[in-house]
């Protein structure tokens, strides 16, 4: 498939065109038009977004599959509902837990009652004033059961 990169010509053609936008027929133009939530839904990596109070604002389908829950089940739940309750505080402390566990293995609660061990990434949104913490997970359950060592994950 041939994609033409004609950003400058398109952006400068005609009056009323926004010079900062790419041609929607290019790969970059396509990405610029795609809403962020749609991108998060398509990620093959389990991902979770929580607000400052520890309320889940988004869990992508990969995370829901990893933990055995139906689509959109996590919306409005607390992080303590996902992270194994014995090791998880609630509210703002749960957000700090996610941020402090970057690169470490934590235990997540599967719908059927067993524990899923997963490495946590750093928050993708890393500014201190970001109102959302967005982390990804790497399921290590089978690897850890087999006696393997957890890889570094950030």
Coordinates of N, CA, C and O in Angstrom, one line a residue:
X1 N 0.8 -1.2 0.0 CA 0.0 0.0 0.0 C 0.9 1.2 0.0 O 1.8 1.4 0.8
X2 N 0.6 2.1 -0.9 CA 1.4 3.4 -1.0 C 0.7 4.5 -0.3 O -0.5 4.8 -0.6
X3 N 1.4 5.1 0.6 CA 0.8 6.3 1.4 C 1.6 7.5 0.9 O 2.9 7.5 1.0
X4 N 1.0 8.5 0.5 CA 1.7 9.7 0.1 C 1.7 10.7 1.3 O 0.8 10.9 2.0
X5 N 2.9 11.2 1.5 CA 3.2 12.1 2.6 C 3.2 13.5 2.0 O 4.2 14.0 1.5
X6 N 2.0 14.1 2.0 CA 1.9 15.4 1.4 C 1.5 16.5 2.4 O 0.7 17.4 2.1
X7 N 2.0 16.4 3.6 CA 1.6 17.3 4.7 C 1.7 18.8 4.3 O 0.8 19.6 4.4
X8 N 2.8 19.2 3.8 CA 3.0 20.6 3.5 C 2.1 21.1 2.4 O 1.5 22.1 2.5
X9 N 2.0 20.3 1.3 CA 1.1 20.8 0.2 C -0.3 20.9 0.7 O -1.0 21.8 0.4
X10 N -0.8 19.9 1.4 CA -2.2 19.9 1.9 C -2.4 21.0 2.9 O -3.4 21.7 2.8
X11 N -1.5 21.1 3.8 CA -1.7 22.1 4.9 C -1.7 23.6 4.3 O -2.4 24.4 4.8
X12 N -1.0 23.8 3.2 CA -0.9 25.2 2.7 C -1.9 25.4 1.6 O -2.1 26.5 1.1
X13 N -2.6 24.3 1.2 CA -3.6 24.5 0.1 C -4.9 25.1 0.5 O -5.5 24.5 1.5
X14 N -5.3 26.1 -0.1 CA -6.6 26.7 0.2 C -6.7 27.5 1.5 O -6.0 27.3 2.4
X15 N -7.6 28.4 1.5 CA -7.8 29.2 2.6 C -8.7 28.5 3.7 O -9.5 27.7 3.3
X16 N -8.5 28.8 4.9 CA -9.3 28.2 6.0 C -8.8 26.9 6.4 O -9.3 26.3 7.3
X17 N -7.7 26.4 5.8 CA -7.1 25.1 6.3 C -6.2 25.4 7.5 O -5.5 26.4 7.6
X18 N -6.3 24.5 8.5 CA -5.5 24.6 9.7 C -4.1 24.1 9.3 O -3.9 22.9 9.0
X19 N -3.1 24.9 9.4 CA -1.7 24.5 9.0 C -1.1 23.5 10.0 O -0.1 22.9 9.6
X20 N -1.7 23.3 11.1 CA -1.1 22.4 12.1 C -1.6 21.0 11.9 O -1.1 20.0 12.5
X21 N -2.6 20.8 11.1 CA -3.2 19.4 10.9 C -2.6 18.8 9.7 O -2.4 19.4 8.7
X22 N -2.4 17.5 9.8 CA -1.9 16.7 8.6 C -3.1 16.3 7.8 O -4.2 16.3 8.2
X23 N -2.7 15.9 6.6 CA -3.7 15.3 5.6 C -4.3 14.1 6.2 O -3.6 13.2 6.7
X24 N -5.7 14.0 6.4 CA -6.3 12.9 7.0 C -6.1 11.6 6.2 O -6.4 10.5 6.7
X25 N -5.6 11.6 5.0 CA -5.4 10.4 4.2 C -4.0 9.8 4.5 O -3.6 8.9 3.8
X26 N -3.2 10.4 5.4 CA -1.9 9.9 5.7 C -2.0 9.2 7.0 O -3.0 9.3 7.8
X27 N -1.0 8.4 7.4 CA -0.9 7.7 8.6 C -1.0 8.7 9.8 O -1.7 8.5 10.8
X28 N -0.2 9.8 9.7 CA -0.2 10.7 10.8 C -1.6 11.4 10.9 O -2.1 11.6 12.0
X29 N -2.2 11.8 9.8 CA -3.5 12.4 9.8 C -4.5 11.5 10.4 O -5.4 11.9 11.2
X30 N -4.4 10.2 10.1 CA -5.4 9.2 10.7 C -5.2 9.2 12.2 O -6.2 9.2 12.9
X31 N -4.0 9.1 12.7 CA -3.8 9.1 14.2 C -4.3 10.4 14.8 O -4.8 10.3 15.9
X32 N -4.1 11.5 14.2 CA -4.5 12.8 14.8 C -6.1 12.8 14.9 O -6.6 13.5 15.8
X33 N -6.8 12.1 14.1 CA -8.2 12.1 14.1 C -8.8 11.0 15.1 O -10.0 11.1 15.4
X34 N -8.0 10.1 15.5 CA -8.4 8.9 16.3 C -8.5 9.4 17.7 O -7.5 9.8 18.3
X35 N -9.7 9.2 18.4 CA -9.8 9.6 19.8 C -8.9 8.7 20.7 O -8.7 7.6 20.4
X36 N -8.4 9.3 21.7 CA -7.5 8.6 22.6 C -8.1 7.4 23.2 O -7.5 6.3 23.3
X37 N -9.4 7.4 23.6 CA -10.0 6.2 24.2 C -10.1 5.1 23.2 O -10.0 3.9 23.6
X38 N -10.3 5.4 21.9 CA -10.3 4.3 20.9 C -8.9 3.6 20.8 O -8.8 2.4 20.7
X39 N -7.9 4.4 20.9 CA -6.5 3.9 20.9 C -6.3 3.0 22.2 O -5.8 1.9 22.1
X40 N -6.8 3.4 23.3 CA -6.6 2.6 24.5 C -7.4 1.3 24.4 O -6.9 0.3 24.9
X41 N -8.6 1.4 23.8 CA -9.4 0.1 23.7 C -8.6 -0.9 22.8 O -8.8 -2.1 23.0
X42 N -7.9 -0.4 21.8 CA -7.2 -1.3 20.9 C -5.8 -1.8 21.4 O -5.3 -2.7 20.7
X43 N -5.3 -1.3 22.5 CA -4.0 -1.8 23.0 C -4.1 -3.2 23.3 O -5.0 -3.7 24.0
X44 N -3.1 -4.0 22.8 CA -3.1 -5.5 23.2 C -2.6 -5.7 24.6 O -2.6 -6.8 25.1
X45 N -2.1 -4.7 25.2 CA -1.5 -4.8 26.6 C -2.5 -4.4 27.6 O -3.2 -3.3 27.4
X46 N -2.7 -5.1 28.7 CA -3.6 -4.8 29.7 C -3.3 -3.4 30.3 O -2.1 -3.2 30.7
X47 N -4.2 -2.5 30.4 CA -4.0 -1.1 30.8 C -5.1 -0.7 31.7 O -6.3 -1.1 31.6
X48 N -4.8 0.2 32.7 CA -5.7 0.7 33.7 C -5.4 2.2 33.9 O -4.3 2.6 34.1
X49 N -6.5 3.0 34.0 CA -6.4 4.4 34.3 C -7.3 4.7 35.5 O -8.4 4.2 35.6
X50 N -6.7 5.4 36.5 CA -7.4 5.7 37.7 C -7.2 7.2 38.0 O -6.2 7.8 37.7
X51 N -8.3 7.7 38.6 CA -8.2 9.2 39.0 C -7.4 9.3 40.3 O -7.0 8.3 40.9
X52 N -7.4 10.5 40.8 CA -6.6 10.8 42.0 C -7.1 10.2 43.3 O -6.5 10.0 44.3
X53 N -8.4 9.8 43.2 CA -9.1 9.2 44.4 C -9.0 7.7 44.4 O -9.6 7.0 45.2
X54 N -8.4 7.1 43.3 CA -8.3 5.7 43.2 C -9.5 5.0 42.5 O -9.6 3.8 42.6
X55 N -10.3 5.8 41.9 CA -11.5 5.3 41.1 C -11.0 5.0 39.7 O -10.4 5.8 39.0
X56 N -11.4 3.8 39.2 CA -11.0 3.4 37.9 C -11.9 4.1 36.9 O -13.1 4.1 36.9
X57 N -11.2 4.9 36.0 CA -11.9 5.6 34.9 C -11.8 4.9 33.6 O -12.6 5.1 32.7
X58 N -10.9 3.9 33.5 CA -10.8 3.1 32.2 C -10.0 1.9 32.5 O -8.9 1.9 33.0
X59 N -10.5 0.8 32.0 CA -9.8 -0.5 32.0 C -10.0 -1.0 30.6 O -11.2 -1.2 30.2
X60 N -8.9 -1.3 29.9 CA -9.1 -1.7 28.5 C -9.5 -3.2 28.4 O -9.4 -4.0 29.4
X61 N -10.0 -3.7 27.3 CA -10.4 -5.1 27.1 C -9.4 -6.1 27.4 O -9.7 -7.2 27.9
X62 N -8.1 -5.8 27.2 CA -7.0 -6.7 27.5 C -6.9 -7.0 29.0 O -6.7 -8.1 29.4
X63 N -7.1 -5.9 29.8 CA -7.1 -6.1 31.2 C -8.3 -6.9 31.7 O -8.2 -7.8 32.5
X64 N -9.5 -6.6 31.1 CA -10.7 -7.3 31.5 C -10.6 -8.8 31.1 O -11.0 -9.7 31.9
X65 N -10.0 -9.1 30.0 CA -9.8 -10.5 29.6 C -8.8 -11.2 30.6 O -9.0 -12.3 31.0
X66 N -7.7 -10.5 30.9 CA -6.7 -11.1 31.8 C -7.2 -11.4 33.1 O -6.9 -12.4 33.7
X67 N -8.2 -10.6 33.6 CA -8.8 -10.8 34.9 C -10.1 -11.5 34.9 O -10.8 -11.7 35.9
X68 N -10.6 -11.9 33.7 CA -11.8 -12.6 33.5 C -13.1 -11.9 33.7 O -14.2 -12.5 34.1
X69 N -13.1 -10.6 33.6 CA -14.3 -9.8 33.8 C -15.0 -9.4 32.4 O -14.3 -9.3 31.4
X70 N -16.3 -9.2 32.5 CA -17.0 -8.7 31.2 C -16.6 -7.3 30.9 O -16.1 -6.5 31.8
X71 N -16.9 -6.9 29.7 CA -16.6 -5.6 29.2 C -17.2 -4.5 30.1 O -18.3 -4.6 30.5
X72 N -16.4 -3.5 30.4 CA -16.8 -2.3 31.1 C -17.2 -2.6 32.6 O -17.8 -1.7 33.2
X73 N -16.8 -3.7 33.1 CA -17.1 -4.1 34.5 C -16.4 -3.2 35.5 O -17.0 -2.8 36.5
X74 N -15.2 -2.8 35.2 CA -14.4 -2.0 36.1 C -14.8 -0.5 36.3 O -14.3 0.1 37.2
X75 N -15.5 0.0 35.3 CA -15.8 1.4 35.3 C -16.4 1.8 36.6 O -17.4 1.3 37.1
X76 N -15.8 2.8 37.3 CA -16.3 3.3 38.6 C -15.9 2.5 39.8 O -16.2 2.9 40.9
X77 N -15.2 1.4 39.6 CA -14.8 0.6 40.8 C -13.5 1.2 41.4 O -12.9 2.1 40.8
X78 N -13.1 0.7 42.5 CA -11.9 1.2 43.1 C -10.7 0.3 42.7 O -10.9 -0.8 42.4
X79 N -9.5 0.9 42.8 CA -8.3 0.1 42.5 C -8.2 -1.1 43.5 O -7.8 -2.1 43.1
X80 N -8.8 -0.9 44.7 CA -8.8 -2.0 45.7 C -9.6 -3.2 45.2 O -9.4 -4.3 45.7
X81 N -10.5 -3.0 44.2 CA -11.3 -4.1 43.7 C -10.4 -4.9 42.7 O -10.8 -6.0 42.4
X82 N -9.4 -4.3 42.2 CA -8.5 -5.0 41.2 C -7.3 -5.6 41.8 O -6.9 -6.7 41.6
X83 N -6.6 -4.8 42.6 CA -5.4 -5.2 43.3 C -5.9 -6.1 44.5 O -6.9 -5.7 45.2
X84 N -5.2 -7.2 44.7 CA -5.6 -8.1 45.8 C -5.8 -7.3 47.1 O -4.9 -6.6 47.6
X85 N -7.1 -7.3 47.6 CA -7.4 -6.5 48.8 C -6.5 -6.5 50.0 O -6.3 -5.5 50.6
X86 N -5.9 -7.7 50.3 CA -5.1 -7.7 51.5 C -3.8 -6.8 51.3 O -3.3 -6.4 52.3
X87 N -3.4 -6.6 50.1 CA -2.2 -5.8 49.9 C -2.5 -4.4 49.4 O -1.6 -3.6 49.0
X88 N -3.8 -4.0 49.2 CA -4.2 -2.8 48.6 C -4.9 -1.8 49.5 O -6.0 -2.2 50.0
X89 N -4.4 -0.6 49.6 CA -5.2 0.4 50.4 C -6.2 1.0 49.4 O -6.2 0.7 48.2
X90 N -7.1 1.7 49.9 CA -8.2 2.4 49.1 C -7.8 3.8 48.9 O -6.9 4.4 49.5
X91 N -8.6 4.5 48.1 CA -8.5 5.9 47.8 C -7.2 6.4 47.2 O -6.5 5.6 46.5
X92 N -6.7 7.6 47.6 CA -5.5 8.1 47.0 C -4.3 7.3 47.3 O -3.3 7.3 46.5
X93 N -4.3 6.5 48.4 CA -3.1 5.7 48.7 C -3.0 4.6 47.7 O -1.9 4.1 47.4
X94 N -4.1 4.2 47.1 CA -4.0 3.1 46.0 C -3.3 3.7 44.8 O -2.6 2.9 44.1
X95 N -3.5 4.9 44.5 CA -2.8 5.6 43.4 C -1.3 5.6 43.6 O -0.5 5.3 42.8
X96 N -0.9 6.0 44.8 CA 0.5 6.0 45.2 C 1.1 4.6 45.1 O 2.2 4.4 44.7
X97 N 0.3 3.6 45.5 CA 0.7 2.2 45.4 C 1.1 1.9 44.0 O 2.1 1.3 43.7
X98 N 0.2 2.2 43.0 CA 0.4 1.9 41.6 C 1.7 2.6 41.1 O 2.5 2.0 40.4
X99 N 1.9 3.9 41.5 CA 3.1 4.6 41.1 C 4.3 4.0 41.7 O 5.4 4.0 41.1
X100 N 4.3 3.7 43.0 CA 5.4 3.1 43.7 C 5.8 1.7 43.2 O 7.0 1.3 43.4
X101 N 4.9 1.0 42.7 CA 5.1 -0.4 42.3 C 5.7 -0.5 40.8 O 5.8 -1.6 40.3
X102 N 6.0 0.6 40.2 CA 6.4 0.6 38.8 C 7.7 -0.3 38.7 O 8.6 -0.2 39.5
X103 N 7.6 -1.3 37.8 CA 8.7 -2.2 37.6 C 8.6 -3.4 38.5 O 9.4 -4.3 38.4
X104 N 7.6 -3.4 39.5 CA 7.5 -4.5 40.4 C 6.3 -5.4 40.1 O 5.5 -5.1 39.3
X105 N 6.3 -6.6 40.7 CA 5.2 -7.5 40.5 C 4.2 -7.3 41.6 O 4.5 -7.2 42.8
X106 N 2.9 -7.1 41.2 CA 1.8 -7.0 42.2 C 0.8 -8.1 42.0 O 0.8 -8.8 40.9
X107 N -0.1 -8.3 42.9 CA -1.1 -9.4 42.8 C -2.5 -8.7 42.4 O -2.9 -7.7 43.1
X108 N -3.1 -9.2 41.4 CA -4.4 -8.7 40.9 C -5.4 -9.8 41.2 O -5.1 -11.0 41.1
X109 N -6.7 -9.4 41.4 CA -7.7 -10.4 41.7 C -8.4 -10.8 40.4 O -9.0 -10.0 39.7
X110 N -8.4 -12.1 40.1 CA -9.1 -12.6 39.0 C -10.6 -12.8 39.4 O -10.9 -13.1 40.6
X111 N -11.5 -12.8 38.5 CA -12.9 -12.9 38.8 C -13.2 -14.3 39.4 O -14.1 -14.4 40.3
X112 N -12.5 -15.3 39.1 CA -12.7 -16.7 39.6 C -12.1 -16.9 41.0 O -12.1 -18.0 41.5
X113 N -11.5 -15.8 41.5 CA -10.9 -16.0 42.9 C -9.5 -16.2 43.0 O -8.9 -16.2 44.1
X114 N -8.8 -16.5 41.9 CA -7.3 -16.7 42.1 C -6.5 -15.5 41.8 O -7.1 -14.4 41.4
X115 N -5.3 -15.5 42.1 CA -4.4 -14.3 42.0 C -3.7 -14.3 40.6 O -3.2 -15.4 40.2
X116 N -3.6 -13.2 40.0 CA -2.8 -13.0 38.8 C -1.7 -12.1 39.2 O -1.9 -11.0 39.7
X117 N -0.5 -12.6 39.0 CA 0.7 -11.8 39.3 C 1.1 -11.1 38.0 O 1.3 -11.7 37.0
X118 N 1.3 -9.7 38.1 CA 1.6 -8.9 37.0 C 2.6 -7.8 37.3 O 2.6 -7.3 38.4
X119 N 3.5 -7.6 36.4 CA 4.4 -6.4 36.5 C 3.7 -5.2 36.1 O 2.9 -5.2 35.2
X120 N 4.0 -4.1 36.8 CA 3.3 -2.8 36.6 C 4.3 -1.9 35.9 O 5.5 -1.8 36.4
X121 N 3.8 -1.2 34.9 CA 4.7 -0.2 34.2 C 4.7 1.1 35.0 O 3.8 1.3 35.9
X122 N 5.5 2.0 34.7 CA 5.4 3.4 35.2 C 4.2 4.0 34.6 O 3.7 3.6 33.5
X123 N 3.6 5.0 35.2 CA 2.5 5.7 34.6 C 2.9 6.3 33.3 O 3.9 7.0 33.2
X124 N 2.1 6.1 32.3 CA 2.3 6.7 31.0 C 2.2 8.3 31.1 O 2.9 9.0 30.5
X125 N 1.3 8.7 32.0 CA 1.1 10.1 32.3 C 2.0 10.4 33.5 O 1.6 10.1 34.6
X126 N 3.1 11.0 33.2 CA 4.1 11.1 34.3 C 4.3 12.5 34.9 O 5.1 12.6 35.8
X127 N 3.6 13.5 34.5 CA 3.7 14.8 35.1 C 3.0 14.7 36.5 O 2.0 14.1 36.6
X128 N 3.5 15.4 37.4 CA 2.9 15.4 38.8 C 1.5 16.0 38.8 O 0.7 15.7 39.7
X129 N 1.2 16.9 37.8 CA -0.2 17.5 37.8 C -1.2 16.8 37.0 O -2.3 17.2 36.8
X130 N -0.8 15.6 36.4 CA -1.7 14.8 35.6 C -2.8 14.3 36.6 O -2.5 13.7 37.6
X131 N -4.1 14.4 36.3 CA -5.2 14.0 37.2 C -5.4 12.5 37.1 O -6.3 12.0 37.8
X132 N -4.7 11.8 36.2 CA -5.0 10.4 35.9 C -3.7 9.6 36.0 O -2.6 10.1 35.5
X133 N -3.7 8.5 36.6 CA -2.5 7.6 36.6 C -2.9 6.5 35.6 O -3.9 5.8 35.7
X134 N -2.0 6.2 34.6 CA -2.3 5.2 33.5 C -1.2 4.3 33.5 O 0.0 4.6 33.2
X135 N -1.4 3.0 33.9 CA -0.4 2.0 33.9 C -0.8 0.8 33.1 O -1.9 0.6 32.8
X136 N 0.3 0.1 32.7 CA 0.1 -1.2 31.9 C 0.6 -2.3 32.7 O 1.4 -2.1 33.7
X137 N 0.1 -3.5 32.4 CA 0.5 -4.7 33.2 C 1.1 -5.8 32.2 O 0.6 -5.9 31.1
X138 N 2.0 -6.6 32.8 CA 2.5 -7.7 32.0 C 2.2 -8.9 32.9 O 2.7 -9.0 34.0
X139 N 1.3 -9.9 32.4 CA 1.0 -11.0 33.2 C 2.2 -12.0 33.3 O 2.7 -12.4 32.3
X140 N 2.6 -12.2 34.6 CA 3.7 -13.1 34.8 C 3.3 -14.4 35.6 O 4.2 -15.1 36.0
X141 N 2.0 -14.6 35.8 CA 1.6 -15.7 36.6 C 2.2 -17.0 36.2 O 2.8 -17.7 37.1
X142 N 2.1 -17.4 35.0 CA 2.6 -18.7 34.5 C 4.1 -18.8 34.7 O 4.7 -19.8 35.1
X143 N 4.8 -17.7 34.3 CA 6.2 -17.7 34.4 C 6.7 -17.8 35.9 O 7.6 -18.5 36.2
X144 N 6.0 -17.1 36.8 CA 6.4 -17.2 38.2 C 6.1 -18.6 38.8 O 6.8 -19.1 39.7
X145 N 5.0 -19.2 38.3 CA 4.6 -20.5 38.8 C 5.7 -21.5 38.4 O 6.0 -22.5 39.1
X146 N 6.3 -21.3 37.2 CA 7.3 -22.2 36.7 C 8.6 -22.0 37.3 O 9.6 -22.6 36.9
X147 N 8.8 -21.0 38.2 CA 10.0 -20.8 38.9 C 10.9 -19.8 38.2 O 12.0 -19.6 38.6
X148 N 10.4 -19.2 37.1 CA 11.2 -18.3 36.4 C 11.3 -17.0 37.1 O 10.6 -16.7 38.1
X149 N 12.2 -16.1 36.7 CA 12.4 -14.8 37.3 C 11.7 -13.8 36.6 O 11.6 -13.8 35.4
X150 N 11.0 -12.9 37.3 CA 10.3 -11.8 36.7 C 11.2 -10.8 35.9 O 12.2 -10.4 36.5
X151 N 10.9 -10.5 34.7 CA 11.8 -9.6 33.9 C 11.5 -8.2 34.4 O 10.5 -7.9 35.0
X152 N 12.5 -7.3 34.1 CA 12.3 -5.9 34.4 C 11.2 -5.3 33.5 O 11.2 -5.7 32.3
X153 N 10.3 -4.6 34.0 CA 9.2 -4.0 33.2 C 8.9 -2.6 33.5 O 8.6 -2.3 34.7
X154 N 9.1 -1.7 32.6 CA 8.7 -0.3 32.8 C 8.1 0.2 31.6 O 7.7 1.1 31.3

